[in-house]
Amino acid sequence: MDKKKILLIGTGGTIASEMGENGLVPELTSDQLLRYIPDISRICQVECVQVFSLDSTNIMPQHWVQIVNALREQYERYDGFVISHGTDTMAYTAAALSYLVQGSPKPIVLTGAQKPIGFETTDSKQNLRDAFAVAASDMAGVMLVFNGKVILGTRARKTRSKSFEAFSSINYPLLGMVQDGRLIPYIRPDSGERPVFYDQINSNVALLKLIPGLDCGAAKWFLEHNDALIMESFGVGGLPAYEAGDYYETVKDGLDAGKIVVMTTQVENEGSDLSVYHVGTAIKRSLPVLEAYDMTTEAVTAKLMWILGQTRDPKQVARMFYDTVANDILAFK
Ligand code: ASP
């Protein structure tokens, strides 16, 4: 049987970094990365392209579109794709690609590393090999492969800043594991016959994490300067009603001005449910706020940017927000 043809798309990150005078800098191209794992030619045939070389801290929504354009241009020529990427914002890129490339029957796999590929102790080679094993399999859609875990693109989050076990799947099971170079698939994501590509996004989306006593002036400012505000509140969710300033009025003013407000929680697992406490029902019943339920904040961010690139009509936004894309929201009621 012919070997699968995989495109390696380089974007920078630790995996491609070398030690400079002031710390690690992404220097290596995807071709250079590949030279560290010559044995990969036994599994698949790889070609390389470099779209940019950035520490992922510097990645912006416009870079997601560059990756989408590379995928769109090369889609027919390859059986699968590996995107090497910095770990810091990889979960955002994984979520963004899940909305911007929907229903791909071919695997699109993001990976990276906590230690550069040229270091003596590194997770780079294993992660790259594992990513190729998944990209050459019959898995479908956008996934993140790291430390043997295969995570759905809409469910990934960086949960450790230093150790190799850097990513978790939030409110959703792993799609599989890669052990000794072999993929053990647990779930094959649904796919379409052909992918639908999007390149319009609106990045005027802000995120505000509440802390006890935070003045609602911050929310007001964010609402004035953005098209959507995600509010990471406490527990299953609710908004404070401080005597010094009521969040209710601030949010109402924003909604009246046509802005989108999404309530979510800063608790990592199990999601929001505004229907439980008065602090939640007080806003959910009387204001058209949206609620993240079991979606990750990374997915909410990317989904809003994708939706607002298509429409600004609040009703349409709400409908699209609650439409499940790549199993991103399942606990909606
Ligand atoms: N700062 C690096 C980046 O995100 C970290 C990494 O790749 O692990 O590009």
Coordinates of C-alpha atoms and ligand atoms in Angstrom, one line a residue:
M1 CA 0.0 0.0 0.0
D2 CA 1.2 3.5 -0.8
K3 CA 2.4 5.5 2.1
K4 CA 0.2 8.4 3.2
K5 CA 1.3 11.9 2.1
I6 CA 1.5 14.3 4.9
L7 CA 2.2 18.1 4.9
L8 CA 4.2 19.4 7.9
I9 CA 3.2 23.1 8.4
G10 CA 5.8 25.0 10.6
T11 CA 4.8 28.0 12.7
G12 CA 7.5 28.2 15.3
G13 CA 7.2 27.5 19.0
T14 CA 9.6 25.9 21.5
I15 CA 9.8 22.7 19.4
A16 CA 11.6 24.8 16.8
S17 CA 13.5 27.0 19.2
E18 CA 17.2 27.5 19.8
M19 CA 18.9 29.3 22.7
G20 CA 19.5 32.9 21.9
E21 CA 21.2 35.6 24.1
N22 CA 17.9 36.4 25.7
G23 CA 16.2 33.0 25.9
L24 CA 14.6 30.6 23.4
V25 CA 13.7 31.9 20.0
P26 CA 11.9 29.9 17.2
E27 CA 14.6 29.5 14.5
L28 CA 14.2 26.1 12.9
T29 CA 12.0 25.5 9.8
S30 CA 9.7 22.6 9.3
D31 CA 12.4 21.0 7.0
Q32 CA 15.0 21.3 9.7
L33 CA 12.6 19.8 12.3
L34 CA 11.9 16.8 10.1
R35 CA 15.7 16.0 9.9
Y36 CA 15.5 15.1 13.6
I37 CA 13.1 12.2 12.9
P38 CA 14.5 10.6 9.7
D39 CA 12.7 7.3 10.6
I40 CA 9.3 9.0 9.9
S41 CA 9.8 8.1 6.3
R42 CA 8.9 4.5 7.3
I43 CA 5.4 5.6 8.3
C44 CA 4.5 8.3 5.8
Q45 CA 5.9 10.6 3.0
V46 CA 6.3 14.1 4.4
E47 CA 6.6 17.5 2.6
C48 CA 7.2 20.7 4.5
V49 CA 6.0 24.3 4.4
Q50 CA 6.7 27.2 6.7
V51 CA 3.9 29.8 7.2
F52 CA 5.7 31.9 9.9
S53 CA 8.2 31.4 12.8
L54 CA 6.7 32.8 16.0
D55 CA 6.7 32.2 19.7
S56 CA 3.0 31.4 19.9
T57 CA 2.6 34.2 22.5
N58 CA 2.8 36.5 19.4
I59 CA 0.2 34.6 17.4
M60 CA -2.9 36.7 16.5
P61 CA -6.2 35.7 14.9
Q62 CA -4.8 36.8 11.5
H63 CA -2.1 34.1 11.8
W64 CA -4.9 31.5 12.2
V65 CA -6.2 32.6 8.8
Q66 CA -2.7 32.2 7.3
I67 CA -2.7 28.6 8.5
V68 CA -6.2 28.1 7.1
N69 CA -5.1 29.4 3.7
A70 CA -2.1 27.0 3.7
L71 CA -4.5 24.1 4.5
R72 CA -7.0 25.2 1.8
E73 CA -4.3 25.6 -0.8
Q74 CA -2.7 22.2 -0.1
Y75 CA -5.8 20.3 1.0
E76 CA -6.2 18.1 -2.1
R77 CA -2.6 17.2 -2.4
Y78 CA -2.2 15.5 1.0
D79 CA -3.8 12.8 3.1
G80 CA -3.2 14.6 6.4
F81 CA -1.6 17.6 8.0
V82 CA 0.7 18.2 11.0
I83 CA 1.0 21.7 12.3
S84 CA 4.0 22.3 14.6
H85 CA 3.1 25.2 16.9
G86 CA 4.1 26.8 20.3
T87 CA 2.3 25.3 23.2
D88 CA 1.2 28.5 24.9
T89 CA -1.6 29.4 22.5
M90 CA -2.0 26.1 20.8
A91 CA -5.4 25.4 22.4
Y92 CA -6.7 28.7 20.9
T93 CA -5.3 27.8 17.5
A94 CA -6.8 24.3 17.8
A95 CA -10.2 25.8 18.6
A96 CA -9.9 28.4 15.9
L97 CA -9.1 25.8 13.2
S98 CA -12.0 23.7 14.4
Y99 CA -14.3 26.6 13.4
L100 CA -12.4 27.8 10.3
V101 CA -12.0 24.3 8.8
Q102 CA -15.2 22.4 9.5
G103 CA -16.0 18.8 8.7
S104 CA -12.5 17.8 7.4
P105 CA -12.4 14.1 6.5
K106 CA -8.6 14.3 6.7
P107 CA -6.7 14.6 10.0
I108 CA -5.3 18.1 10.9
V109 CA -3.0 17.6 13.8
L110 CA -1.4 20.3 16.0
T111 CA 1.6 19.5 18.1
G112 CA 4.6 21.1 19.8
A113 CA 6.9 20.5 22.7
Q114 CA 7.9 21.8 26.1
K115 CA 11.6 21.4 25.3
P116 CA 13.3 22.3 21.9
I117 CA 14.0 19.5 19.5
G118 CA 17.8 20.1 19.7
F119 CA 17.9 19.6 23.5
E120 CA 19.2 16.3 24.9
T121 CA 16.1 15.8 27.0
T122 CA 13.1 16.7 24.8
D123 CA 9.5 15.7 24.2
S124 CA 9.7 17.1 20.6
K125 CA 10.6 13.9 18.8
Q126 CA 7.9 11.8 20.4
N127 CA 5.3 14.5 19.9
L128 CA 6.2 14.9 16.3
R129 CA 6.2 11.1 15.6
D130 CA 2.9 10.7 17.4
A131 CA 1.4 13.6 15.4
F132 CA 2.5 11.9 12.2
A133 CA 1.0 8.6 13.3
V134 CA -2.4 10.4 13.8
A135 CA -2.1 12.4 10.6
A136 CA -1.5 9.2 8.7
S137 CA -4.5 7.4 10.3
D138 CA -8.2 7.5 9.4
M139 CA -9.0 10.0 12.2
A140 CA -10.7 13.1 11.0
G141 CA -10.8 16.8 11.8
V142 CA -8.8 19.1 14.0
M143 CA -6.9 17.5 16.9
L144 CA -4.1 18.2 19.2
V145 CA -1.5 15.5 19.9
F146 CA 0.7 15.8 22.9
N147 CA 2.5 13.4 25.3
G148 CA 0.6 10.5 23.7
K149 CA -2.8 12.0 24.1
V150 CA -5.1 12.7 21.2
I151 CA -7.4 15.6 22.1
L152 CA -10.3 17.1 20.1
G153 CA -9.5 20.6 18.8
T154 CA -12.4 22.2 20.6
R155 CA -11.6 20.6 23.9
A156 CA -7.9 21.2 24.4
R157 CA -6.4 23.3 27.1
K158 CA -2.8 23.9 28.3
T159 CA -3.0 22.8 32.0
R160 CA 0.7 22.5 32.8
S161 CA 3.3 25.2 32.0
K162 CA 6.5 23.1 32.4
S163 CA 6.1 19.3 32.4
F164 CA 5.6 17.1 29.3
E165 CA 2.0 16.3 30.3
A166 CA 1.0 19.8 29.2
F167 CA -2.5 19.4 27.7
S168 CA -5.8 18.2 29.0
S169 CA -9.1 17.5 27.3
I170 CA -11.8 19.5 29.0
N171 CA -15.3 18.1 29.5
Y172 CA -14.8 15.5 26.8
P173 CA -13.0 12.2 26.6
L174 CA -9.7 11.7 24.8
L175 CA -10.0 10.7 21.1
G176 CA -7.2 8.2 21.6
M177 CA -3.7 7.6 22.7
V178 CA -0.5 7.0 20.8
Q179 CA 1.6 4.3 22.5
D180 CA 5.0 3.2 21.1
G181 CA 4.2 5.0 17.9
R182 CA 0.8 3.3 17.4
L183 CA -2.5 5.1 17.5
I184 CA -5.1 3.5 19.8
P185 CA -8.3 5.2 18.6
Y186 CA -11.2 5.5 21.1
I187 CA -13.4 7.9 19.2
R188 CA -13.3 8.9 15.5
P189 CA -14.7 12.5 15.2
D190 CA -17.6 12.9 12.8
S191 CA -16.6 14.5 9.5
G192 CA -18.2 15.7 6.3
E193 CA -17.3 14.6 2.8
R194 CA -15.4 17.8 2.1
P195 CA -14.2 20.5 4.5
V196 CA -15.8 23.9 4.7
F197 CA -13.2 26.7 4.9
Y198 CA -13.8 30.1 6.4
D199 CA -11.4 33.1 6.3
Q200 CA -13.6 35.9 7.7
I201 CA -13.1 36.5 11.4
N202 CA -13.8 39.4 13.7
S203 CA -11.2 39.6 16.5
N204 CA -13.1 42.3 18.5
V205 CA -13.7 39.9 21.3
A206 CA -12.6 40.4 24.9
L207 CA -12.4 38.2 28.0
L208 CA -12.8 39.5 31.6
K209 CA -12.0 37.2 34.5
L210 CA -13.9 38.4 37.6
I211 CA -12.3 38.6 41.0
P212 CA -14.2 39.4 44.2
G213 CA -14.9 43.1 44.4
L214 CA -13.9 43.9 40.8
D215 CA -15.4 47.3 39.7
C216 CA -17.8 46.9 36.8
G217 CA -16.1 49.8 35.0
A218 CA -13.7 47.2 33.5
A219 CA -16.7 45.3 31.9
K220 CA -18.2 48.6 30.8
W221 CA -14.9 49.6 29.0
F222 CA -14.5 46.2 27.4
L223 CA -18.1 46.4 26.1
E224 CA -17.6 49.8 24.7
H225 CA -14.5 48.8 22.8
N226 CA -15.4 45.3 21.6
D227 CA -18.2 43.5 19.8
A228 CA -18.4 40.7 22.3
L229 CA -17.4 40.2 25.9
I230 CA -16.8 36.8 27.6
M231 CA -17.2 37.1 31.4
E232 CA -15.5 34.3 33.4
S233 CA -17.4 34.3 36.6
F234 CA -17.4 32.0 39.6
G235 CA -18.7 28.5 40.0
V236 CA -21.7 27.5 37.8
G237 CA -22.1 31.2 37.1
G238 CA -23.7 34.5 38.1
L239 CA -23.0 38.2 38.2
P240 CA -22.2 40.2 41.3
A241 CA -24.6 43.0 42.4
Y242 CA -22.2 45.2 44.4
E243 CA -23.6 48.4 46.0
A244 CA -20.9 50.4 44.4
G245 CA -21.9 49.3 40.9
D246 CA -24.3 46.7 39.5
Y247 CA -23.0 44.4 36.7
Y248 CA -26.6 43.9 35.6
E249 CA -26.9 47.5 34.4
T250 CA -23.5 47.4 32.7
V251 CA -24.4 44.2 30.9
K252 CA -27.8 45.5 29.9
D253 CA -26.3 48.7 28.4
G254 CA -23.9 46.6 26.4
L255 CA -26.6 44.3 25.1
D256 CA -28.8 47.3 24.3
A257 CA -26.0 48.7 22.2
G258 CA -25.9 45.4 20.2
K259 CA -22.9 43.8 21.9
I260 CA -22.7 40.0 22.6
V261 CA -22.1 38.9 26.2
V262 CA -21.2 35.3 27.0
M263 CA -21.2 34.1 30.6
T264 CA -18.7 31.3 31.5
T265 CA -16.9 30.1 34.5
Q266 CA -13.3 30.2 35.7
V267 CA -13.7 26.6 37.0
E268 CA -11.9 24.3 34.6
N269 CA -14.2 21.3 34.6
E270 CA -18.0 20.7 34.3
G271 CA -18.9 24.1 32.9
S272 CA -21.6 26.7 33.7
D273 CA -25.3 26.6 34.6
L274 CA -26.8 30.0 35.3
S275 CA -30.1 28.4 36.2
V276 CA -29.0 27.3 39.7
Y277 CA -28.5 30.4 41.8
H278 CA -30.4 33.7 41.9
V279 CA -27.2 35.5 40.9
G280 CA -27.4 33.6 37.7
T281 CA -31.1 33.5 37.0
A282 CA -31.4 37.2 37.7
I283 CA -29.5 37.9 34.4
K284 CA -30.3 34.8 32.4
R285 CA -34.1 35.2 32.6
S286 CA -34.2 38.9 31.8
L287 CA -31.3 39.5 29.5
P288 CA -30.3 37.9 26.3
V289 CA -26.9 36.8 27.5
L290 CA -25.4 33.6 26.1
E291 CA -23.9 30.9 28.3
A292 CA -20.9 28.7 27.6
Y293 CA -22.1 25.6 29.4
D294 CA -19.4 22.9 28.8
M295 CA -17.4 24.9 26.2
T296 CA -13.8 25.8 27.0
T297 CA -13.0 29.6 27.1
E298 CA -10.6 29.0 24.3
A299 CA -13.4 27.5 22.2
V300 CA -15.8 30.3 23.2
T301 CA -13.3 32.9 22.1
A302 CA -12.6 31.4 18.7
K303 CA -16.3 30.5 18.1
L304 CA -17.3 34.2 18.7
M305 CA -14.6 35.4 16.4
W306 CA -15.7 33.0 13.7
I307 CA -19.4 33.8 14.2
L308 CA -18.9 37.6 14.3
G309 CA -17.0 37.3 11.0
Q310 CA -20.2 36.0 9.5
T311 CA -22.9 38.1 11.2
R312 CA -23.5 40.8 13.8
D313 CA -27.2 40.1 14.2
P314 CA -27.6 39.0 17.9
K315 CA -30.3 36.4 17.1
Q316 CA -28.2 34.8 14.4
V317 CA -25.1 34.9 16.7
A318 CA -27.1 33.1 19.4
R319 CA -28.3 30.5 17.0
M320 CA -24.8 29.8 15.7
F321 CA -23.3 29.9 19.2
Y322 CA -25.5 27.1 20.4
D323 CA -25.1 25.0 17.2
T324 CA -22.6 22.2 18.1
V325 CA -19.5 22.4 15.9
A326 CA -16.9 19.6 16.3
N327 CA -18.5 18.5 19.6
D328 CA -17.7 21.8 21.2
I329 CA -20.9 22.2 23.2
L330 CA -22.9 19.3 24.4
A331 CA -24.4 20.3 27.7
F332 CA -26.7 23.0 26.2
K333 CA -30.3 23.0 27.5
Ligands
ASP1 N1 6.5 30.2 24.4 C1 6.5 29.0 23.6 C2 5.4 29.2 22.5 O1 4.3 29.1 22.8 C3 6.2 27.9 24.4 C4 6.1 26.5 23.8 O2 6.1 26.4 22.6 O3 6.0 25.5 24.5 O4 5.8 29.4 21.4

